[in-house]
Amino acid sequence: MNRLQGKKALIIGEDPITFAIAARYAAEGASVTLLGEGPILAAALLDNVVTVAIAGADGEAVGATIASAAGASLDILVLGGTDLPEETDWVPVSRLTVERLRGLEDRLVVRALIALQACETALRAGGNSSIIFLYSPAGTYSEGGWADHTIAYHARHGLMRAVAAEWGPVRANMLVPFADTRGFQAFRRRNPEQVDFRVSVTGMKRVGDPVRDIGGAAVFLGCDDTQYVTGMMVYADGGAHMTIPTIETQMAAAS
């Protein structure tokens, strides 16, 4: 523990993985501020974590709030993502509206850009600071009905690469989790046999714990051990990215 002692971390998001990383960072000794939309953020009662509510509509006001929280110097910026979408919310490309896509991109891409610009001076002042973007299985596996997530997360990947290329020695990486979140649990309740089979063929043969496994990977990316690692997709998924696409192809061929 205490691998982040003395580090200042700003974490932005409302999803379970973001909350888990905030909890793990605080346990590792970091000074942690968690920003997110008020009603959702109120549910995140975390020890030793300062919470700040942001409004989603006014980009200039959001940027000012983020810049104030970042302060003069910042060591770690974590840009949260989304949980797995409920199946009732799935929509294929043929029915995806511009408004729905724009709404998700506003959260995953535009807000990330606002945060990056608001924190740039503080991150550069921190020296070899770390930016961690969170990805999602909804962007990795492109299930039928995850069109909006697939599109938005790939745009987010492009933003990460652009920052990694331009902002050195500040580093930027994408953390790709596979974890036991509310979204995963809801998906499993609807498809228990299918989900259990997919998990059984992953390298680690279990779903990641948000704090221990995903939070641990985020600590690794935030600490000085990764000061020469940038522009990478880092999979904290127990090997799911190696096996699940192959299994899905086989299942589709057999159906």
XYZ file of N, CA and C in Angstrom:
765
model
N 0.839 -1.196 0.000
C 0.000 0.000 0.000
C 0.881 1.256 0.000
N 0.210 2.422 -0.082
C 0.891 3.718 -0.095
C 1.783 3.914 -1.311
N 1.458 3.249 -2.420
C 2.251 3.433 -3.638
C 2.016 4.801 -4.265
N 0.956 5.477 -3.850
C 0.664 6.800 -4.400
C 0.803 7.888 -3.337
N 1.540 7.602 -2.295
C 1.733 8.577 -1.226
C 2.315 9.869 -1.789
N 1.669 10.980 -1.456
C 2.139 12.274 -1.923
C 1.631 12.676 -3.291
N 0.916 11.785 -3.981
C 0.378 12.095 -5.303
C -0.980 12.797 -5.175
N -1.234 13.719 -6.075
C -2.529 14.395 -6.142
C -3.278 13.874 -7.357
N -4.471 13.326 -7.123
C -5.252 12.716 -8.199
C -6.606 13.396 -8.330
N -6.972 13.672 -9.569
C -8.292 14.204 -9.897
C -8.999 13.149 -10.733
N -10.161 12.696 -10.271
C -10.880 11.599 -10.906
C -12.262 12.098 -11.299
N -12.619 11.933 -12.567
C -13.869 12.492 -13.081
C -14.742 11.367 -13.616
N -15.954 11.234 -13.088
C -16.861 10.212 -13.592
C -17.888 9.782 -12.570
N -18.871 9.002 -13.041
C -19.968 8.565 -12.184
C -20.194 7.062 -12.236
N -19.329 6.325 -12.896
C -19.523 4.889 -13.073
C -18.853 4.106 -11.946
N -19.220 2.835 -11.758
C -18.675 2.046 -10.646
C -17.159 1.887 -10.676
N -16.568 1.760 -11.855
C -15.113 1.604 -11.937
C -14.413 2.877 -11.476
N -14.953 4.018 -11.859
C -14.380 5.291 -11.423
C -14.409 5.400 -9.904
N -15.539 5.046 -9.296
C -15.640 5.089 -7.835
C -14.640 4.129 -7.192
N -14.482 2.948 -7.789
C -13.551 1.951 -7.244
C -12.113 2.455 -7.296
N -11.749 3.100 -8.397
C -10.395 3.647 -8.517
C -10.175 4.746 -7.482
N -11.186 5.594 -7.277
C -11.067 6.644 -6.261
C -10.812 6.041 -4.884
N -11.546 4.973 -4.555
C -11.361 4.314 -3.258
C -9.966 3.706 -3.138
N -9.501 3.059 -4.205
C -8.183 2.426 -4.167
C -7.076 3.474 -4.084
N -7.219 4.561 -4.820
C -6.208 5.619 -4.772
C -6.097 6.199 -3.360
N -7.241 6.436 -2.726
C -7.212 6.971 -1.368
C -6.527 5.993 -0.421
N -6.794 4.698 -0.596
C -6.161 3.679 0.243
C -4.661 3.602 0.014
N -4.223 4.016 -1.189
C -2.797 3.977 -1.521
C -2.080 5.272 -1.156
N -2.785 6.179 -0.475
C -2.134 7.370 0.039
C -2.252 8.616 -0.811
N -2.962 8.538 -1.941
C -3.105 9.720 -2.797
C -4.097 10.709 -2.187
N -3.925 11.970 -2.536
C -4.913 12.998 -2.233
C -5.910 12.996 -3.389
N -7.150 12.596 -3.123
C -8.106 12.297 -4.188
C -9.288 13.254 -4.167
N -9.579 13.832 -5.330
C -10.802 14.597 -5.539
C -11.596 13.919 -6.640
N -12.865 13.632 -6.366
C -13.754 12.964 -7.312
C -14.798 13.957 -7.787
N -14.847 14.176 -9.100
C -15.825 15.085 -9.693
C -16.839 14.292 -10.500
N -18.103 14.714 -10.445
C -19.128 14.054 -11.238
C -20.436 14.806 -11.135
N -21.426 14.320 -11.859
C -22.737 14.953 -11.824
C -23.380 14.697 -10.465
N -23.945 15.752 -9.885
C -24.398 15.753 -8.504
C -25.208 14.575 -8.014
N -26.385 14.271 -8.610
C -27.231 13.197 -8.074
C -26.535 11.843 -8.029
N -25.724 11.531 -9.041
C -25.022 10.252 -9.070
C -23.852 10.282 -8.099
N -23.172 11.400 -8.050
C -22.000 11.519 -7.184
C -22.379 11.378 -5.712
N -23.605 11.770 -5.365
C -24.042 11.693 -3.974
C -24.036 10.262 -3.448
N -24.101 9.292 -4.359
C -24.108 7.886 -3.949
C -22.712 7.374 -3.622
N -21.701 8.127 -3.979
C -20.315 7.683 -3.775
C -19.796 8.207 -2.436
N -20.081 7.464 -1.378
C -19.623 7.850 -0.046
C -18.308 7.137 0.226
N -17.215 7.769 -0.115
C -15.901 7.140 -0.044
C -15.048 7.813 1.024
N -14.355 7.002 1.805
C -13.479 7.542 2.840
C -12.287 8.263 2.214
N -11.958 9.410 2.783
C -10.766 10.172 2.386
C -10.790 10.616 0.927
N -11.996 10.810 0.387
C -12.151 11.305 -0.981
C -13.012 12.561 -0.948
N -12.500 13.648 -1.489
C -13.267 14.887 -1.611
C -14.125 14.796 -2.863
N -15.420 15.097 -2.747
C -16.310 15.045 -3.908
C -16.754 16.453 -4.294
N -16.802 16.679 -5.599
C -17.222 17.969 -6.145
C -18.227 17.706 -7.250
N -19.395 18.340 -7.172
C -20.428 18.149 -8.189
C -20.180 19.082 -9.364
N -20.416 18.557 -10.570
C -20.327 19.381 -11.772
C -21.637 19.271 -12.536
N -22.011 20.354 -13.203
C -23.200 20.358 -14.050
C -22.779 19.988 -15.458
N -23.624 19.194 -16.151
C -23.211 18.655 -17.437
C -23.410 19.552 -18.636
N -24.231 20.601 -18.534
C -24.635 21.332 -19.728
C -23.649 22.424 -20.150
N -23.171 23.194 -19.221
C -22.343 24.365 -19.525
C -20.868 23.969 -19.535
N -20.308 23.799 -20.744
C -18.927 23.353 -20.866
C -17.938 24.301 -20.229
N -18.178 25.603 -20.341
C -17.256 26.581 -19.763
C -17.252 26.491 -18.247
N -18.444 26.330 -17.652
C -18.537 26.214 -16.197
C -17.902 24.915 -15.709
N -18.120 23.831 -16.454
C -17.509 22.548 -16.099
C -15.991 22.665 -16.124
N -15.469 23.284 -17.178
C -14.027 23.464 -17.288
C -13.457 24.275 -16.141
N -14.174 25.319 -15.737
C -13.704 26.155 -14.629
C -13.684 25.373 -13.319
N -14.711 24.547 -13.100
C -14.762 23.724 -11.887
C -13.617 22.720 -11.865
N -13.363 22.099 -13.007
C -12.286 21.113 -13.098
C -10.926 21.776 -12.887
N -10.720 22.925 -13.518
C -9.442 23.632 -13.367
C -9.199 24.024 -11.914
N -10.258 24.455 -11.233
C -10.127 24.825 -9.829
C -9.745 23.619 -8.978
N -10.357 22.463 -9.271
C -10.045 21.241 -8.517
C -8.627 20.753 -8.809
N -8.162 20.959 -10.035
C -6.808 20.525 -10.404
C -5.746 21.336 -9.681
N -6.015 22.615 -9.483
C -5.057 23.466 -8.788
C -3.838 23.778 -9.634
N -2.751 24.127 -8.975
C -1.541 24.539 -9.681
C -0.755 23.369 -10.236
N -0.868 22.208 -9.599
C -0.089 21.046 -10.020
C -0.911 19.780 -9.799
N -0.824 18.848 -10.752
C -1.629 17.626 -10.693
C -0.784 16.446 -11.155
N -0.825 15.357 -10.398
C -0.036 14.170 -10.740
C -0.801 13.157 -11.585
N -2.097 12.992 -11.314
C -2.882 11.964 -11.998
C -4.258 12.516 -12.341
N -4.672 12.305 -13.579
C -6.031 12.624 -14.021
C -6.660 11.342 -14.536
N -7.782 10.938 -13.932
C -8.510 9.752 -14.375
C -9.826 10.199 -14.994
N -10.055 9.797 -16.231
C -11.264 10.158 -16.966
C -12.164 8.937 -17.044
N -13.206 8.922 -16.217
C -14.092 7.770 -16.105
C -14.902 7.523 -17.362
N -15.492 6.329 -17.421
C -16.273 5.932 -18.586
C -17.721 5.676 -18.231
N -18.254 4.554 -18.698
C -19.636 4.177 -18.423
C -19.681 2.707 -18.033
N -20.731 2.333 -17.322
C -20.957 0.923 -17.035
C -21.560 0.267 -18.275
N -21.655 -1.062 -18.262
C -22.297 -1.759 -19.377
C -23.743 -1.296 -19.501
N -24.209 -1.013 -20.717
C -25.596 -0.571 -20.879
C -26.575 -1.711 -20.634
N -27.727 -1.381 -20.057
C -28.792 -2.368 -19.889
C -29.257 -2.842 -21.265
N -29.623 -4.110 -21.350
C -30.070 -4.645 -22.640
C -31.272 -3.886 -23.185
N -32.114 -3.374 -22.298
C -33.280 -2.612 -22.752
C -32.873 -1.311 -23.430
N -31.622 -0.891 -23.216
C -31.127 0.350 -23.825
C -30.285 0.106 -25.073
N -30.127 -1.152 -25.467
C -29.322 -1.434 -26.648
C -30.019 -0.912 -27.901
N -29.224 -0.431 -28.840
C -29.784 0.033 -30.109
C -28.784 -0.263 -31.227
N -29.245 -0.858 -32.340
C -28.340 -1.138 -33.458
C -28.087 0.112 -34.285
N -27.108 0.032 -35.164
C -26.757 1.176 -36.013
C -27.962 1.670 -36.804
N -28.779 0.757 -37.296
C -29.908 1.138 -38.150
C -30.935 1.999 -37.423
N -30.931 1.955 -36.082
C -31.895 2.763 -35.325
C -31.212 3.797 -34.422
N -29.909 3.925 -34.553
C -29.172 4.876 -33.724
C -29.420 6.299 -34.211
N -29.895 7.162 -33.317
C -30.145 8.549 -33.689
C -28.909 9.409 -33.427
N -28.827 10.494 -34.154
C -27.720 11.430 -33.960
C -27.755 11.988 -32.536
N -28.960 12.251 -32.036
C -29.092 12.819 -30.694
C -28.545 11.870 -29.632
N -28.847 10.579 -29.782
C -28.356 9.607 -28.794
C -26.832 9.479 -28.859
N -26.298 9.409 -30.075
C -24.849 9.312 -30.227
C -24.171 10.555 -29.678
N -24.743 11.703 -29.984
C -24.147 12.954 -29.511
C -24.157 13.020 -27.983
N -25.212 12.526 -27.366
C -25.287 12.539 -25.910
C -24.178 11.723 -25.269
N -23.908 10.532 -25.826
C -22.844 9.693 -25.267
C -21.468 10.274 -25.574
N -21.297 10.813 -26.774
C -20.009 11.421 -27.115
C -19.745 12.674 -26.276
N -20.806 13.402 -25.928
C -20.621 14.554 -25.045
C -20.007 14.119 -23.718
N -20.433 12.958 -23.233
C -19.938 12.477 -21.947
C -18.550 11.856 -22.062
N -18.325 11.055 -23.088
C -17.088 10.277 -23.181
C -15.953 10.992 -23.907
N -16.299 11.870 -24.828
C -15.268 12.525 -25.642
C -15.183 14.020 -25.339
N -16.313 14.709 -25.445
C -16.291 16.164 -25.268
C -15.921 16.532 -23.835
N -16.548 15.862 -22.849
C -16.204 16.191 -21.462
C -14.752 15.839 -21.162
N -14.263 14.754 -21.757
C -12.850 14.402 -21.572
C -11.944 15.492 -22.139
N -12.299 16.017 -23.312
C -11.513 17.093 -23.916
C -11.533 18.337 -23.036
N -12.713 18.687 -22.523
C -12.822 19.840 -21.628
C -11.931 19.651 -20.404
N -11.965 18.449 -19.837
C -11.157 18.162 -18.649
C -9.666 18.241 -18.955
N -9.269 17.695 -20.083
C -7.859 17.724 -20.466
C -7.363 19.155 -20.622
N -8.126 19.967 -21.316
C -7.714 21.353 -21.526
C -7.694 22.130 -20.217
N -8.657 21.825 -19.335
C -8.708 22.514 -18.046
C -7.537 22.125 -17.147
N -7.022 20.911 -17.322
C -5.959 20.392 -16.449
C -4.567 20.461 -17.070
N -4.452 20.897 -18.317
C -3.158 20.815 -19.001
C -2.045 21.522 -18.231
N -2.292 22.739 -17.811
C -1.248 23.491 -17.107
C -0.827 22.783 -15.824
N -1.794 22.279 -15.069
C -1.494 21.587 -13.813
C -0.755 20.277 -14.063
N -1.150 19.554 -15.107
C -0.473 18.296 -15.436
C 0.971 18.545 -15.856
N 1.190 19.560 -16.664
C 2.558 19.875 -17.091
C 3.399 20.329 -15.900
N 2.783 21.051 -14.977
C 3.512 21.480 -13.781
C 3.897 20.289 -12.910
N 3.085 19.233 -12.964
C 3.388 18.032 -12.193
C 4.564 17.250 -12.737
N 4.950 17.543 -13.969
C 6.089 16.855 -14.588
C 5.647 15.623 -15.346
N 6.099 14.472 -14.906
C 5.764 13.211 -15.582
C 4.413 12.697 -15.073
N 3.387 13.527 -15.252
C 2.050 13.193 -14.760
C 1.402 12.122 -15.623
N 0.341 11.517 -15.086
C -0.324 10.407 -15.764
C -1.791 10.722 -16.009
N -2.233 10.495 -17.250
C -3.648 10.596 -17.609
C -4.142 9.186 -17.908
N -5.224 8.796 -17.263
C -5.779 7.461 -17.462
C -7.209 7.594 -17.966
N -7.440 7.149 -19.185
C -8.788 7.073 -19.741
C -9.355 5.691 -19.415
N -10.638 5.621 -19.088
C -11.283 4.323 -18.903
C -12.047 3.938 -20.160
N -11.855 2.703 -20.579
C -12.565 2.135 -21.724
C -13.696 1.268 -21.181
N -14.327 0.469 -22.031
C -15.446 -0.369 -21.607
C -15.558 -1.584 -22.504
N -16.026 -2.728 -21.962
C -16.335 -3.864 -22.835
C -17.317 -3.489 -23.934
N -18.148 -2.471 -23.664
C -19.107 -2.031 -24.675
C -18.411 -1.383 -25.864
N -17.175 -0.950 -25.695
C -16.403 -0.444 -26.818
C -15.511 -1.496 -27.426
N -15.185 -2.527 -26.630
C -14.247 -3.556 -27.080
C -14.904 -4.607 -27.954
N -16.054 -5.105 -27.504
C -16.626 -6.289 -28.146
C -17.695 -5.986 -29.184
N -18.205 -4.751 -29.210
C -19.152 -4.337 -30.256
C -20.334 -5.295 -30.377
N -20.928 -5.662 -29.233
C -22.126 -6.493 -29.252
C -23.197 -5.809 -30.098
N -24.045 -6.600 -30.735
C -25.154 -6.007 -31.457
C -26.004 -5.177 -30.513
N -26.155 -3.896 -30.789
C -26.893 -3.017 -29.897
C -26.012 -2.060 -29.116
N -24.695 -2.225 -29.229
C -23.777 -1.330 -28.539
C -23.161 -0.316 -29.505
N -23.867 0.010 -30.559
C -23.303 0.860 -31.611
C -22.827 2.203 -31.078
N -23.658 2.860 -30.257
C -23.273 4.182 -29.761
C -22.019 4.110 -28.895
N -21.917 3.072 -28.065
C -20.731 2.917 -27.224
C -19.488 2.589 -28.060
N -19.651 1.728 -29.049
C -18.516 1.376 -29.902
C -17.957 2.613 -30.602
N -18.837 3.427 -31.157
C -18.415 4.635 -31.874
C -17.748 5.624 -30.918
N -18.399 5.900 -29.791
C -17.888 6.908 -28.862
C -16.560 6.484 -28.235
N -16.440 5.206 -27.886
C -15.193 4.759 -27.262
C -14.027 4.750 -28.244
N -14.291 4.482 -29.506
C -13.198 4.543 -30.476
C -12.757 5.990 -30.697
N -13.685 6.927 -30.650
C -13.300 8.339 -30.712
C -12.472 8.720 -29.485
N -12.844 8.196 -28.345
C -12.106 8.439 -27.098
C -10.684 7.883 -27.185
N -10.549 6.721 -27.822
C -9.222 6.135 -28.031
C -8.357 7.073 -28.865
N -8.949 7.673 -29.891
C -8.207 8.626 -30.710
C -7.754 9.835 -29.912
N -8.599 10.304 -29.011
C -8.230 11.432 -28.155
C -7.048 11.066 -27.261
N -7.075 9.865 -26.696
C -5.959 9.416 -25.857
C -4.657 9.398 -26.646
N -4.690 8.861 -27.849
C -3.479 8.776 -28.661
C -2.950 10.165 -29.011
N -3.854 11.087 -29.323
C -3.429 12.444 -29.664
C -2.737 13.113 -28.476
N -3.304 12.949 -27.293
C -2.702 13.535 -26.093
C -1.345 12.896 -25.797
N -1.274 11.570 -25.917
C -0.006 10.874 -25.666
C 1.085 11.361 -26.612
N 0.714 11.639 -27.858
C 1.691 12.078 -28.851
C 2.146 13.517 -28.623
N 1.272 14.352 -28.050
C 1.546 15.782 -27.981
C 2.034 16.286 -26.627
N 1.692 15.603 -25.552
C 1.869 16.215 -24.234
C 3.045 15.670 -23.421
N 3.899 14.843 -23.987
C 5.017 14.332 -23.212
C 5.821 15.454 -22.563
N 6.395 15.225 -21.366
C 6.485 13.952 -20.643
C 5.236 13.535 -19.884
N 4.155 14.343 -19.967
C 2.878 13.849 -19.444
C 2.484 12.634 -20.269
N 2.076 11.571 -19.630
C 1.747 10.344 -20.345
C 0.245 10.075 -20.295
N -0.258 9.381 -21.303
C -1.688 9.077 -21.393
C -1.868 7.636 -21.832
N -2.726 6.914 -21.144
C -2.998 5.519 -21.472
C -4.480 5.212 -21.290
N -4.924 4.148 -21.933
C -6.312 3.700 -21.844
C -6.368 2.415 -21.031
N -7.157 2.414 -19.963
C -7.337 1.226 -19.131
C -8.638 0.541 -19.533
N -8.533 -0.735 -19.914
C -9.687 -1.491 -20.413
C -10.072 -2.537 -19.370
N -11.144 -2.305 -18.602
C -11.491 -3.231 -17.527
C -12.527 -4.276 -17.943
N -12.565 -5.354 -17.189
C -13.646 -6.342 -17.256
C -13.941 -6.677 -15.807
N -15.021 -6.104 -15.263
C -15.189 -6.126 -13.811
C -16.623 -6.433 -13.404
N -16.747 -6.808 -12.154
C -18.034 -7.186 -11.569
C -18.775 -5.931 -11.121
N -19.344 -5.225 -12.082
C -20.087 -4.001 -11.815
C -21.589 -4.276 -11.854
N -22.376 -3.262 -11.542
C -23.837 -3.413 -11.619
C -24.270 -3.785 -13.028
N -23.642 -3.159 -14.020
C -23.991 -3.460 -15.402
C -23.693 -4.895 -15.771
N -22.536 -5.397 -15.327
C -22.194 -6.792 -15.599
C -23.175 -7.727 -14.907
N -23.516 -7.433 -13.664
C -24.440 -8.283 -12.924
C -25.812 -8.323 -13.585
N -26.277 -7.179 -14.087
C -27.569 -7.149 -14.772
C -27.521 -7.975 -16.053
N -26.414 -7.870 -16.787
C -26.248 -8.649 -18.017
C -26.228 -10.140 -17.696
N -25.554 -10.508 -16.617
C -25.471 -11.919 -16.245
C -26.829 -12.466 -15.816
N -27.628 -11.661 -15.117
C -28.950 -12.140 -14.697
C -29.823 -12.499 -15.888
N -29.659 -11.772 -16.976
C -30.457 -12.036 -18.177
C -29.888 -13.192 -18.997
N -28.589 -13.394 -18.916
C -27.931 -14.409 -19.756
C -26.933 -15.217 -18.929
N -27.367 -15.897 -17.876
C -26.408 -16.522 -16.948
C -25.511 -17.573 -17.586
N -26.063 -18.462 -18.378
C -25.243 -19.531 -18.958
C -24.232 -18.970 -19.950
N -24.689 -18.044 -20.784
C -23.797 -17.457 -21.788
C -22.663 -16.683 -21.124
N -22.997 -15.877 -20.120
C -21.984 -15.068 -19.452
C -21.006 -15.948 -18.680
N -21.520 -16.939 -17.964
C -20.630 -17.822 -17.206
C -19.677 -18.576 -18.128
N -20.173 -18.961 -19.299
C -19.301 -19.653 -20.248
C -18.209 -18.713 -20.752
N -18.584 -17.491 -21.078
C -17.585 -16.535 -21.560
C -16.509 -16.287 -20.505
N -16.928 -16.141 -19.257
C -15.963 -15.925 -18.181
C -15.061 -17.143 -18.018
N -15.630 -18.342 -18.159
C -14.864 -19.573 -17.928
C -13.737 -19.769 -18.927
N -13.829 -19.143 -20.097
C -12.787 -19.328 -21.109
C -11.764 -18.194 -21.106
N -11.926 -17.202 -20.218
C -10.903 -16.165 -20.119
C -9.665 -16.731 -19.436
N -8.555 -16.044 -19.597
C -7.309 -16.539 -19.023
C -7.378 -16.721 -17.518
N -7.967 -15.752 -16.805
C -8.024 -15.818 -15.344
C -9.260 -16.546 -14.836
N -10.241 -16.762 -15.694
C -11.448 -17.541 -15.395
C -12.277 -16.956 -14.253
N -12.256 -15.650 -14.164
C -13.095 -14.950 -13.196
C -13.265 -13.509 -13.652
N -14.248 -12.858 -13.073
C -14.483 -11.448 -13.363
C -13.690 -10.608 -12.368
N -13.142 -9.506 -12.826
C -12.290 -8.685 -11.979
C -13.036 -7.971 -10.868
N -12.373 -7.839 -9.740
C -12.898 -7.034 -8.642
C -12.590 -5.565 -8.934
N -13.593 -4.679 -8.869
C -13.362 -3.283 -9.249
C -12.252 -2.590 -8.465
N -12.191 -2.814 -7.156
C -11.182 -2.132 -6.340
C -9.842 -2.849 -6.396
N -9.860 -4.149 -6.141
C -8.600 -4.895 -6.053
C -7.914 -5.039 -7.413
N -8.658 -5.464 -8.428
C -8.045 -5.760 -9.724
C -7.950 -4.535 -10.630
N -9.074 -3.861 -10.845
C -9.052 -2.696 -11.742
C -8.385 -1.513 -11.048
N -8.708 -1.322 -9.780
C -8.046 -0.260 -9.025
C -6.547 -0.477 -8.948
N -6.139 -1.741 -8.807
C -4.710 -2.049 -8.773
C -4.014 -1.701 -10.075
N -4.671 -1.994 -11.203
C -4.098 -1.637 -12.504
C -4.005 -0.124 -12.659
N -5.005 0.592 -12.135
C -4.983 2.054 -12.201
C -3.866 2.625 -11.329
N -3.594 1.978 -10.199
C -2.459 2.398 -9.363
C -1.157 2.234 -10.143
N -1.016 1.114 -10.818
C 0.180 0.860 -11.629
C 0.377 1.957 -12.671
N -0.699 2.326 -13.368
C -0.587 3.357 -14.402
C -0.353 4.744 -13.805
N -0.774 4.942 -12.573
C -0.604 6.251 -11.953
C 0.716 6.441 -11.236
N 1.411 5.351 -10.928
C 2.653 5.461 -10.157
C 3.855 5.685 -11.079
N 4.998 5.940 -10.475
C 6.201 6.268 -11.245
C 6.776 5.081 -12.012
N 6.332 3.859 -11.695
C 6.836 2.684 -12.409
C 6.499 2.718 -13.895
N 5.462 3.480 -14.263
C 5.047 3.545 -15.674
C 5.390 4.892 -16.302
N 6.443 5.524 -15.824
C 6.777 6.860 -16.319
C 7.221 6.869 -17.785
N 7.502 5.697 -18.362
C 7.900 5.627 -19.773
C 6.861 4.863 -20.607
N 5.669 4.713 -20.061
C 4.584 4.007 -20.755
C 3.532 5.025 -21.164
N 3.286 5.152 -22.464
C 2.278 6.107 -22.925
C 1.685 5.652 -24.254
N 0.454 6.083 -24.498
C -0.232 5.753 -25.745
C -0.712 4.319 -25.839
N -0.845 3.634 -24.704
C -1.139 2.205 -24.705
C -2.584 1.899 -24.314
N -3.107 0.806 -24.877
C -4.333 0.181 -24.386
C -3.890 -0.875 -23.380
N -4.216 -0.692 -22.125
C -3.796 -1.609 -21.064
C -5.019 -2.397 -20.603
N -4.997 -3.700 -20.854
C -6.149 -4.548 -20.553
C -6.061 -5.110 -19.140
N -6.997 -4.707 -18.291
C -7.155 -5.315 -16.970
C -8.448 -6.119 -17.029
N -8.404 -7.183 -17.829
C -9.631 -7.941 -18.120
C -9.460 -9.443 -17.946
N -8.379 -9.843 -17.287
C -8.159 -11.261 -17.060
C -7.987 -12.077 -18.327
N -7.619 -11.414 -19.412
C -7.421 -12.109 -20.683
C -8.666 -12.208 -21.538
N -9.749 -11.511 -21.142
C -11.007 -11.610 -21.891
C -10.861 -11.155 -23.337
N -10.012 -10.148 -23.576
C -9.869 -9.641 -24.943
C -9.239 -10.671 -25.875
N -8.567 -11.679 -25.316
C -7.958 -12.728 -26.147
C -8.960 -13.811 -26.525
N -9.910 -14.082 -25.631
C -10.760 -15.258 -25.813
C -12.198 -14.955 -26.188
N -12.783 -13.903 -25.625
C -14.203 -13.655 -25.863
C -14.514 -13.383 -27.330
N -13.729 -12.569 -28.065
C -14.054 -12.387 -29.491
C -14.057 -13.697 -30.272
N -13.119 -14.602 -29.963
C -13.063 -15.889 -30.654
C -14.283 -16.728 -30.333
N -14.668 -16.766 -29.058
C -15.836 -17.534 -28.641
C -17.092 -16.989 -29.295
N -17.225 -15.662 -29.373
C -18.414 -15.071 -29.986
C -18.494 -15.429 -31.460
N -17.357 -15.444 -32.137
C -17.348 -15.827 -33.551
C -17.796 -17.271 -33.721
N -17.324 -18.140 -32.850
C -17.708 -19.551 -32.921
C -19.190 -19.736 -32.619
N -19.692 -18.990 -31.630
C -21.105 -19.094 -31.271
C -21.990 -18.607 -32.406
N -21.566 -17.515 -33.063
C -22.349 -16.984 -34.179
C -22.365 -17.962 -35.346
N -21.235 -18.611 -35.597
C -21.158 -19.565 -36.704
C -22.025 -20.792 -36.444
N -22.167 -21.160 -35.166
C -22.939 -22.354 -34.821
C -24.435 -22.089 -34.770
N -24.826 -20.828 -34.679
C -26.251 -20.505 -34.536
C -26.956 -20.516 -35.887
